[in-house]
Coordinates of C-alpha atoms and ligand atoms in Angstrom, one line a residue:
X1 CA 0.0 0.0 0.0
X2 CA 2.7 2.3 1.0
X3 CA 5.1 1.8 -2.2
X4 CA 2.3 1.8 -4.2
X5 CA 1.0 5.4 -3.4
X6 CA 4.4 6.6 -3.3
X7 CA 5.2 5.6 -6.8
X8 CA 2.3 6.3 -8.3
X9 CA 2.4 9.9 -7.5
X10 CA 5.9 10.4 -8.3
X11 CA 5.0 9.3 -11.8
X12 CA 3.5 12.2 -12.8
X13 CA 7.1 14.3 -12.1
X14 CA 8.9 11.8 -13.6
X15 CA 6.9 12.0 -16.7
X16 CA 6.8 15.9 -17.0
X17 CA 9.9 16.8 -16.2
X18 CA 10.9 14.6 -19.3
X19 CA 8.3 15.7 -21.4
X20 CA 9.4 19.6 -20.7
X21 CA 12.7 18.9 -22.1
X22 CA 11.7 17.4 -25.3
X23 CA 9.1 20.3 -25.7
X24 CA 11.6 22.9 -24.6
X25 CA 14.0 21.3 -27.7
X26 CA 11.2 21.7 -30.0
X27 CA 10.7 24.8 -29.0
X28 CA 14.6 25.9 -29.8
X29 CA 14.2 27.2 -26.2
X30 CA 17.0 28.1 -24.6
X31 CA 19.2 30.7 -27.3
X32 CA 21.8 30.5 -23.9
X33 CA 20.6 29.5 -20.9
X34 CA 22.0 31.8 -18.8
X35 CA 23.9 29.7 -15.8
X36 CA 22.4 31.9 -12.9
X37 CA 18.6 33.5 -13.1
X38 CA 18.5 35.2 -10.0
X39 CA 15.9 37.7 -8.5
X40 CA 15.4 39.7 -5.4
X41 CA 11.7 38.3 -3.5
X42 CA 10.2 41.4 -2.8
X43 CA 8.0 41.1 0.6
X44 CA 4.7 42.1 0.8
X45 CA 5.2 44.8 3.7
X46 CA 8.9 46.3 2.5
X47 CA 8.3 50.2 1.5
X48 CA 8.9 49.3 -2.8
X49 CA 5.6 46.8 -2.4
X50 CA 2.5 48.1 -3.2
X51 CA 1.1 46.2 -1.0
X52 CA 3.3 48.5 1.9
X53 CA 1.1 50.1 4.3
X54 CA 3.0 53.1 6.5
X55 CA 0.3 53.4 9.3
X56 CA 0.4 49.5 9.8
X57 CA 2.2 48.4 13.4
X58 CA 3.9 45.4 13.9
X59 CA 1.1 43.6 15.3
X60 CA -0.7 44.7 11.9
X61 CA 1.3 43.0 9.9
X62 CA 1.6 40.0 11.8
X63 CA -2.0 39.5 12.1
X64 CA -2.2 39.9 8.5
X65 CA 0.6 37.3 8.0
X66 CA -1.1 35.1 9.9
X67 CA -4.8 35.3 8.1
X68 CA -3.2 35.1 4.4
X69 CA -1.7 32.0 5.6
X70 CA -5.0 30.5 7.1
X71 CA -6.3 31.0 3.6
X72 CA -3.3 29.4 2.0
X73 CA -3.7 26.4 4.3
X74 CA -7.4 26.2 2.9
X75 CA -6.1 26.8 -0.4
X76 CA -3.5 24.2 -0.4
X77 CA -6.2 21.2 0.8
X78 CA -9.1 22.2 -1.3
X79 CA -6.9 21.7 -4.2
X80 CA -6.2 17.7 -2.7
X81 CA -9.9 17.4 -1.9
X82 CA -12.3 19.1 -3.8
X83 CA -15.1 18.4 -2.6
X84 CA -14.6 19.2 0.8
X85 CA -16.8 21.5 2.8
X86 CA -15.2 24.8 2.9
X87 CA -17.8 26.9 3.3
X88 CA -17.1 27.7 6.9
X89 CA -13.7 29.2 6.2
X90 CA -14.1 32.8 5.1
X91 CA -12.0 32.8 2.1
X92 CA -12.0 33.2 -0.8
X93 CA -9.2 30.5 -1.8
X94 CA -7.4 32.4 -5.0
X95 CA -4.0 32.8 -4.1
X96 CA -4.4 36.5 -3.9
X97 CA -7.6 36.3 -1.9
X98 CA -5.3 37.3 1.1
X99 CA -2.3 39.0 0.3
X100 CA 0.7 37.2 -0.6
X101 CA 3.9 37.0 1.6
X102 CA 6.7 37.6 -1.6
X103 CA 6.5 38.5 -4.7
X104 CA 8.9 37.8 -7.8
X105 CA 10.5 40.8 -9.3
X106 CA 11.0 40.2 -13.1
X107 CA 10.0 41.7 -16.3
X108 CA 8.6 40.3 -19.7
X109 CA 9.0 41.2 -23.1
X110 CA 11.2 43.9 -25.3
X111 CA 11.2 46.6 -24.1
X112 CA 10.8 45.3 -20.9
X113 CA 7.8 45.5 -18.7
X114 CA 8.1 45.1 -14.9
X115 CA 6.1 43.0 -13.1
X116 CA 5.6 42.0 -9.7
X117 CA 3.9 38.3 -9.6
X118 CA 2.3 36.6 -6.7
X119 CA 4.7 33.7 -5.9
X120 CA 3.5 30.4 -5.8
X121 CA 4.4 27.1 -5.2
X122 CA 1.3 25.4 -5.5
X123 CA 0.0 26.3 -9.7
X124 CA 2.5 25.3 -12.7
X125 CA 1.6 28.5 -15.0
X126 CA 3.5 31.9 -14.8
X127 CA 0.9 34.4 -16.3
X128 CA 0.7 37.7 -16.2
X129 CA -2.1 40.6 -17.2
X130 CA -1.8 41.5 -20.6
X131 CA -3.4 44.2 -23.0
X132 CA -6.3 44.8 -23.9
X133 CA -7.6 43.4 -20.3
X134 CA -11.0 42.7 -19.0
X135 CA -11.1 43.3 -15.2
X136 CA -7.3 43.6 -14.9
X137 CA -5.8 45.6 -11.6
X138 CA -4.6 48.1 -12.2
X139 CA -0.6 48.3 -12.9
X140 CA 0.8 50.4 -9.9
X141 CA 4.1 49.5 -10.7
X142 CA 4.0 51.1 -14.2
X143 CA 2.0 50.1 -17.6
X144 CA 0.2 46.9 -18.4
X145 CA 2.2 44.4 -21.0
X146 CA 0.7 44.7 -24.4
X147 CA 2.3 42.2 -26.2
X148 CA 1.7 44.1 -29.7
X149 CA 4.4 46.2 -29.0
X150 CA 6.6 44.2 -27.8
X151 CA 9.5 42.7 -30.5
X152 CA 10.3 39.4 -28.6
X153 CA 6.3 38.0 -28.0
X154 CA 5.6 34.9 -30.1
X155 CA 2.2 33.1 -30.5
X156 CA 1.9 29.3 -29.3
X157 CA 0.0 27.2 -32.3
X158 CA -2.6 25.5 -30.4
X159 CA -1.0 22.2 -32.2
X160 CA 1.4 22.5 -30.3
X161 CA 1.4 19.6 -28.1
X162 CA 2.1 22.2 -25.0
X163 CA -1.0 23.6 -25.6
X164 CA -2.7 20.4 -24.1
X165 CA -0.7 20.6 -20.7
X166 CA -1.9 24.3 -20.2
X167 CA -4.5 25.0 -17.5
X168 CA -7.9 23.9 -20.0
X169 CA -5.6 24.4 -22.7
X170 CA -7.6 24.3 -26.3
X171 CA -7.5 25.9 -29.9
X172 CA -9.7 29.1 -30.7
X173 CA -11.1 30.2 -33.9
X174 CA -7.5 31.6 -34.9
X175 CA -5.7 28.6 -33.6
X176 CA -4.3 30.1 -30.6
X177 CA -3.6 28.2 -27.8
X178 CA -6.5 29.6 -25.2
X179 CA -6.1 28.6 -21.3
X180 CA -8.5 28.4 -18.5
X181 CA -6.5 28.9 -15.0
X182 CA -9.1 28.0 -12.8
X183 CA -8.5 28.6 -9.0
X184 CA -10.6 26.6 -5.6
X185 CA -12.7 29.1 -5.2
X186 CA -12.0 32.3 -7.0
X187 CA -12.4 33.7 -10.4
X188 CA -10.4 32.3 -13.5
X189 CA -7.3 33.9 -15.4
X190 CA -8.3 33.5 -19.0
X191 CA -6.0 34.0 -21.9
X192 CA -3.5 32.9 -24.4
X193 CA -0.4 30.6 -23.8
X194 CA 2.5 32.3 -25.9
X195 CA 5.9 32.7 -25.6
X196 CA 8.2 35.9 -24.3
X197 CA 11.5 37.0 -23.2
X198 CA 11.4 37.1 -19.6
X199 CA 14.2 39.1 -17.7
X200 CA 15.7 38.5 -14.0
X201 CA 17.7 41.1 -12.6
X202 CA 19.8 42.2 -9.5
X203 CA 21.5 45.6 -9.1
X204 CA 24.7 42.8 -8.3
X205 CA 24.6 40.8 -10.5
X206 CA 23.2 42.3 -14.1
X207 CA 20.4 41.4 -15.9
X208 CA 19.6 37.8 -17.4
X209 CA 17.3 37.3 -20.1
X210 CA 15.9 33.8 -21.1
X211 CA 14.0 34.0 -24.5
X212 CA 10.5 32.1 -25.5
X213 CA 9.8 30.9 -22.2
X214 CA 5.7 30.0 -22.0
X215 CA 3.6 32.4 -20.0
X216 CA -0.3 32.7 -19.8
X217 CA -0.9 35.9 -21.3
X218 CA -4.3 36.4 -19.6
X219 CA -6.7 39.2 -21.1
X220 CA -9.1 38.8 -19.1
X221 CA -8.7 37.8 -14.9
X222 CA -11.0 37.6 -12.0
X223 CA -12.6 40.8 -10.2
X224 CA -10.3 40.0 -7.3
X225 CA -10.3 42.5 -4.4
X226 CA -6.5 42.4 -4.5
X227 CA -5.8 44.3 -7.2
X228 CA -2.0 45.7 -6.6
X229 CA -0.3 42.3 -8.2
X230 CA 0.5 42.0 -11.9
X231 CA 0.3 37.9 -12.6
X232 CA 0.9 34.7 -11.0
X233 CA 4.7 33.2 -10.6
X234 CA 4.2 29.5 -10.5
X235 CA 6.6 27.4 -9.2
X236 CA 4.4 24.2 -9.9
X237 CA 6.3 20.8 -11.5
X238 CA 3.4 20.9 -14.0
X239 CA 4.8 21.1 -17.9
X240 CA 4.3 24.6 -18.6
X241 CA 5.9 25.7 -15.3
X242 CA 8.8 28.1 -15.9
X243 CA 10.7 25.7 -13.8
X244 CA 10.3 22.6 -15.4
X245 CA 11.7 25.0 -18.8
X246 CA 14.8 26.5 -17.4
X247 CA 16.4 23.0 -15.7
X248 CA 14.0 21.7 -13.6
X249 CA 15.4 23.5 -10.7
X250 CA 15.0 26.7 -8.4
X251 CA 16.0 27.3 -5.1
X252 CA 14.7 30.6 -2.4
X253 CA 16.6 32.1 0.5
X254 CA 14.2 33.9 2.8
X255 CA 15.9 35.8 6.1
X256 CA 13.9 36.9 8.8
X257 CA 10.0 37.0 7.6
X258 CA 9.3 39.8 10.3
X259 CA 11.8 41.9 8.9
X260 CA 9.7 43.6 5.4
X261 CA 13.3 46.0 5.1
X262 CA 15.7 42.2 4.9
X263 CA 16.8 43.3 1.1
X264 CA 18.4 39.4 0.4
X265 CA 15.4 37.6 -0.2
X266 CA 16.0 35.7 -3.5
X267 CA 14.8 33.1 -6.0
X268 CA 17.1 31.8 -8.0
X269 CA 15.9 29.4 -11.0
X270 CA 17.7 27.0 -13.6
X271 CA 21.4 25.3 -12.9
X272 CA 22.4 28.3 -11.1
X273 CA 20.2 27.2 -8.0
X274 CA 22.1 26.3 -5.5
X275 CA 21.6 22.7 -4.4
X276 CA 23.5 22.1 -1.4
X277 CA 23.0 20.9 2.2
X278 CA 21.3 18.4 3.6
X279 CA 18.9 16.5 1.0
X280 CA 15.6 15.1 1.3
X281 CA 13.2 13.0 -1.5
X282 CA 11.2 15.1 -2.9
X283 CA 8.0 13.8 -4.5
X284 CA 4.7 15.5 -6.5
X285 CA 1.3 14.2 -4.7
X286 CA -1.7 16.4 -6.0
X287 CA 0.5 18.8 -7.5
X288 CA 2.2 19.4 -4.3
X289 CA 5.5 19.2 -3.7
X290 CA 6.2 16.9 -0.5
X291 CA 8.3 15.0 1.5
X292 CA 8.5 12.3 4.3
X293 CA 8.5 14.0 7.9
X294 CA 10.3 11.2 10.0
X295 CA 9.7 13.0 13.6
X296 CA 10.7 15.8 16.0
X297 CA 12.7 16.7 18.3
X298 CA 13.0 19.4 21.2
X299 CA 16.4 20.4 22.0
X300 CA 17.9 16.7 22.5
X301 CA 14.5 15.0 23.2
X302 CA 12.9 13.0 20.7
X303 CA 9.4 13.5 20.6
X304 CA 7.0 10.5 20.9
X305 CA 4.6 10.4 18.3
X306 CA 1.8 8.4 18.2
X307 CA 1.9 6.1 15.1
X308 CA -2.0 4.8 15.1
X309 CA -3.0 6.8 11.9
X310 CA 0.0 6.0 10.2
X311 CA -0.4 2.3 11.2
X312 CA -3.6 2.4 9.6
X313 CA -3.8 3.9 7.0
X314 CA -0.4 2.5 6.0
X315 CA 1.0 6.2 4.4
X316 CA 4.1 8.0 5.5
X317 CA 3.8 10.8 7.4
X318 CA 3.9 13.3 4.5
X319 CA 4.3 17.0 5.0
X320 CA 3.8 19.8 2.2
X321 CA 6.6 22.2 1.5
X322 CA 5.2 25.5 0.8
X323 CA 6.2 29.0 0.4
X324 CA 3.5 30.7 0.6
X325 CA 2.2 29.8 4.1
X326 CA 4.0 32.1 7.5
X327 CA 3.4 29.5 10.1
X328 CA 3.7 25.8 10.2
X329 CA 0.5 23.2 10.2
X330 CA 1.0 20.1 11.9
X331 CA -0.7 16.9 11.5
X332 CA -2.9 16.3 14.9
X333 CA -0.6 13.2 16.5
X334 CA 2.7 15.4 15.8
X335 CA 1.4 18.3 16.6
X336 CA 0.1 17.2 20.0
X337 CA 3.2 15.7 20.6
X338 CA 5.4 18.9 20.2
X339 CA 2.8 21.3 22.5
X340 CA 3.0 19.0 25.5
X341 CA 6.9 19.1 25.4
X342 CA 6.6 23.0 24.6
X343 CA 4.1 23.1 27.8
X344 CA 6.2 20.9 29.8
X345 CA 9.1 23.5 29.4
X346 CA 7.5 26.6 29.3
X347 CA 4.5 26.6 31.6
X348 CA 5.8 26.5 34.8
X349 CA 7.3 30.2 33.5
X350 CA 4.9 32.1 31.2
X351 CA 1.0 32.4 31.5
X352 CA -0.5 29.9 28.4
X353 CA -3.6 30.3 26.8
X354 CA -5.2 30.2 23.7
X355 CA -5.9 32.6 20.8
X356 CA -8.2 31.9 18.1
X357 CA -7.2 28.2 18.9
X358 CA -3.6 28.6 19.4
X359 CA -1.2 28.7 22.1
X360 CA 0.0 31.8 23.3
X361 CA 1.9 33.0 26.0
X362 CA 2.4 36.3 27.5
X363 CA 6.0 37.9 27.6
X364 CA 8.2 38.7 24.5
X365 CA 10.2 36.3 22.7
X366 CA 13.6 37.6 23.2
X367 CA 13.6 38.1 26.4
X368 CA 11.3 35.4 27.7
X369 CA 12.6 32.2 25.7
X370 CA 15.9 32.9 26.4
X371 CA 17.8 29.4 26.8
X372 CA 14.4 27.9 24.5
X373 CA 16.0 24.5 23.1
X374 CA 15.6 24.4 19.2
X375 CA 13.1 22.4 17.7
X376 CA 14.0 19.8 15.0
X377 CA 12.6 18.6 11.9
X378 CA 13.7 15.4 10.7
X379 CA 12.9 13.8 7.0
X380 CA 13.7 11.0 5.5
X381 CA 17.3 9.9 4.5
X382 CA 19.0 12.1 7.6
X383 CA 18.1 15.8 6.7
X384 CA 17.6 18.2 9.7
X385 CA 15.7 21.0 9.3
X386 CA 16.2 22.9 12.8
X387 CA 13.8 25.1 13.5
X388 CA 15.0 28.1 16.3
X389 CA 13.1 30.3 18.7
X390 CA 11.8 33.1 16.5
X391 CA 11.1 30.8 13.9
X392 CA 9.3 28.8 16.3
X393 CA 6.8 31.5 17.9
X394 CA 6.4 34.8 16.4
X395 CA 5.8 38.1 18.5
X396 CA 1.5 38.7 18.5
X397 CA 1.6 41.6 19.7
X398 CA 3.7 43.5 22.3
X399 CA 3.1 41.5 25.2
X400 CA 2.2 38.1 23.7
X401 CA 3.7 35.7 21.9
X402 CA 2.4 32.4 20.1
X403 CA 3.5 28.8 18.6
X404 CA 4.1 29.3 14.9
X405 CA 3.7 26.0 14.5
X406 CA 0.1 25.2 14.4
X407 CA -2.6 22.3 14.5
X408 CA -4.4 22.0 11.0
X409 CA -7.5 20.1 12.4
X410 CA -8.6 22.9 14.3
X411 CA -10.1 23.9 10.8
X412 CA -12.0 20.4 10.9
X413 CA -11.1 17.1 10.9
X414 CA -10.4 16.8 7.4
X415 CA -6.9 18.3 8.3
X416 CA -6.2 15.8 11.0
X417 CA -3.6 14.4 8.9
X418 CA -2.4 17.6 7.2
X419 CA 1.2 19.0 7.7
X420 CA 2.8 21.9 5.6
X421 CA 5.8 23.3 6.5
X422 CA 5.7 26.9 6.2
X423 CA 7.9 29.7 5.3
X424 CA 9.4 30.3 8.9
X425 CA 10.0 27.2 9.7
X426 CA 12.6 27.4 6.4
X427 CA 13.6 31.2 7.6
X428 CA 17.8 31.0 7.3
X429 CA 17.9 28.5 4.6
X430 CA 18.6 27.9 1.6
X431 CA 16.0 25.8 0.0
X432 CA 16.8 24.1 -3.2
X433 CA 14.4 22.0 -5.7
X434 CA 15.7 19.3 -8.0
X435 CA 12.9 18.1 -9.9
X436 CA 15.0 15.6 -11.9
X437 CA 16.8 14.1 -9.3
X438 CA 13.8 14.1 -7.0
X439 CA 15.5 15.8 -3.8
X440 CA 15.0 18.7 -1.6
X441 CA 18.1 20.6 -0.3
X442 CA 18.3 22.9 2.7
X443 CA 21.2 24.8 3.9
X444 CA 21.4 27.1 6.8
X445 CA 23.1 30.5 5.8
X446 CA 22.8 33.8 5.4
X447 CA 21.0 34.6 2.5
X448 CA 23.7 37.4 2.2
X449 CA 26.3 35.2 1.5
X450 CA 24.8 33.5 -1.7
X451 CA 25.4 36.7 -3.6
X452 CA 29.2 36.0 -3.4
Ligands
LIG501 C1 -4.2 53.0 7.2 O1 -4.1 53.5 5.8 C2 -5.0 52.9 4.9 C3 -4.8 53.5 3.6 O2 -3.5 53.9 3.4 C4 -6.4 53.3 5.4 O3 -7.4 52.7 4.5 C5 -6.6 52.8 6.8 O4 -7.9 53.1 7.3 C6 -5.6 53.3 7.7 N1 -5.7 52.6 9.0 C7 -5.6 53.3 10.1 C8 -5.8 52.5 11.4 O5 -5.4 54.5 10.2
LIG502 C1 -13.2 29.1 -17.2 O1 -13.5 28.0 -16.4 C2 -14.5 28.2 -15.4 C3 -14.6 27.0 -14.6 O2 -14.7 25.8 -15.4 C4 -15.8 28.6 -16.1 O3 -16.8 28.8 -15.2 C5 -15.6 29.8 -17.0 O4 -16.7 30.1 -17.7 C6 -14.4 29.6 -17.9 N1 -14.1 30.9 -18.6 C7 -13.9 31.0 -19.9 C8 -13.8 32.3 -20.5 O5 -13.8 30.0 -20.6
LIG503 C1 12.9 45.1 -9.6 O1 14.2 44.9 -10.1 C2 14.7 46.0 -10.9 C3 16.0 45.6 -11.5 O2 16.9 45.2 -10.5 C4 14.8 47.2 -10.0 O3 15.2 48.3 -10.8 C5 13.4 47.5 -9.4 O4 13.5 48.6 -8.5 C6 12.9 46.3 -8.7 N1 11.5 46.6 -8.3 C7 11.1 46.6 -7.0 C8 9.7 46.8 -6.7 O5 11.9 46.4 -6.1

């Protein structure tokens, strides 16, 4: 039971990461593939975002953290189970329905037109609002694509076999390749599939400009109430994913989420990526990227998990690795485990109680979780992914602070069995994505550092 489920959902990696390269040769993609494509993750509360607020404290932010990634959690299980009940979660499940935590920093076309695209690691299309635009946002960060003017736009036949992988991908009356990206719950991006120079830059390190690389060119989008974003950046291992074209591999550093002024946030795509540290299998289940958690540990201890759901249902215990969620959602067995050590140590000290579900304590995490052992990840094959205190609990408001690591089945028991490991949990790494070989890197370092 438990080979079987793995293999068949690694299947669907193996076969389009294969598939992409013979499509990307067709395509006479790749004029040079440049050997670094790096860009600067631009976070949603940093003063160049427009989704910066100046009046918004601390606590503000946090709070907003906090709800986008509620939504992303629902997000990221409606699209495993469809048909699931969602009604009683106040979202709206588009990606943008809540506001993202970083966006990708890149431009399309010649001359080039900037963009600032929601990223995500959980759809396979990178599209972006183009001219003439039906319900579009509008472009704060300067004006809308229109791929008429641009010298380096080329139309995808609808023969073309790619145009079958794209999201509802089909021909229309002038054999364009027309897509569909539907999302869980909010309104489509509808357009056509084509091909464009896209450009990555850095003030360090120059520009780098890939040519004919696919993109949704989407005319006309959902009336979304987030309006300040120009497109989707999908990080997806589905064939049309900008990853699976440039290499099959990416890799993000994020520093300290708190901290909107960090300027070394990056995503690097293609060979350039850098894949080292402790590795992990990496597999595709429901177009998620996963891997095996193995268990936990606080400071030395090992924490006892109960098995029973494992046992029985004879799976691994899988977690989803995500970028797009703040916190961490644990699987109810695990997470139980790790509150009753985090009790055990803390309680005697600090007043618990619970917000909105979650545990919270009052005090301040620097000065009260001094001496706070660090909490351990462990996957398969030996990688450590070590989690320390501000990653751990994050700063509420001024006087209390709360687990960051969170119980998904508070949300119902659908989640009972639902872990993602979010992006603070993978603050001071490197994370690095090897579709082809099928492994997950992480490296502790300073984000800094990997522009030497
Ligand atoms: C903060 O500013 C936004 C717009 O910039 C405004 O809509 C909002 O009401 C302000 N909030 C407070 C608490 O002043
Ligand atoms: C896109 O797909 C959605 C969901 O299937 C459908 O409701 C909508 O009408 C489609 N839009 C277009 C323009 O095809
Ligand atoms: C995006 O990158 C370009 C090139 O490095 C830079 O000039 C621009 O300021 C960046 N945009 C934002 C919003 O940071």
């Amino acid at each position: 039971m438990d080979t079987v489920f793995v293999l068949v959902s690694s299947l669907p990696l193996i076969f389009s990461t294969h598939f992409a390269l013979t499509v990307a040769n067709n395509l006479e993609f790749s004029s040079i593939q440049p050997t670094r494509l790096v860009t600067k993750l631009i976070h949603r509360d940093s003063i160049v975002s427009p989704y910066y607020r100046s009046n918004d404290t601390v606590a503000d932010r946090t709070e907003r953290t906090m709800k986008a990634s509620l939504a992303r959690l629902s997000y990221l299980y409606a699209k495993i189970e469809r048909d699931f009940d969602i009604n009683d979660l106040w979202l709206n499940l588009h990606p943008s329905a809540s506001e993202p935590l970083f966006l990708v920093n890149f431009s399309m076309g010649q001359p080039p037109v900037p963009q600032l695209a929601i990223m995500d690691s959980g759809s396979s299309l990178l599209w972006i609002q183009c001219a003439p635009c039906k319900s579009c946002s509008q472009q704060i960060i300067g004006p809308m694509f229109d791929p008429s003017i641009s010298s380096t736009y080329g139309s995808l036949s609808c023969k073309n076999i790619i145009c079958r992988y794209a999201p509802s991908g089909e021909c229309d009356s002038s054999s364009q390749c027309v897509y569909n990206q539907t999302y869980v719950e909010g309104l489509p991006s509808v357009g056509v599939i084509a091909t464009e120079q896209l450009i990555f830059g850095s003030p360090d390190e120059g520009t780098n400009a890939v040519n004919n690389v696919i993109f949704g060119c989407s005319h006309r989008n959902g009336n979304y109430k987030d309006t300040r974003f120009t497109g989707v950046f999908g990080l997806g291992s589905g064939i049309t994913s900008v990853v699976n074209q440039m290499g099959s591999k990416f890799s993000y550093c994020i520093g300290n989420i708190a901290d909107p002024d960090y300027s070394y946030n990056q995503l690097v795509l293609s060979e350039g990526a850098n894949m080292e540290g402790y590795s992990t299998p990496l597999d595709v289940v429901d177009g998620h990227y996963q891997v095996i958690l193995e268990g936990i540990s606080v400071g030395e201890t090992r924490l006892v998990i109960d098995p029973s759901t494992f046992q029985r249902t004879g799976k691994e215990r899988r977690a989803i690795i995500d970028s797009g969620t703040a916190p961490t959602w644990l699987a109810e067995n695990e997470y139980r485990a790790l509150e009753r050590e985090v009790r055990n140590l803390l309680d005697r000290f600090l007043t618990p109680f619970m917000r909105e579900s979650f545990l919270c304590y009052r005090g301040k995490v620097g000065q009260d979780l001094v001496g706070f052992p660090a909490v351990t990840f462990h996957f398969a094959e030996g990688a450590d992914l070590v989690v320390d205190t501000e990653s751990m609990f994050y700063q509420a408001t001024p006087n209390i602070f709360c687990m960051a690591v969170r119980q998904a089945s508070v949300y119902g028991k659908d989640f009972k069995d639902f872990s993602v490991i979010g992006l603070m949990a993978q603050q001071y790494y490197n994370v690095a994505y090897d579709l082809n070989k099928h492994k997950l890197f992480f490296q502790r370092i300073d984000c800094e550092l990997l522009d030497e």
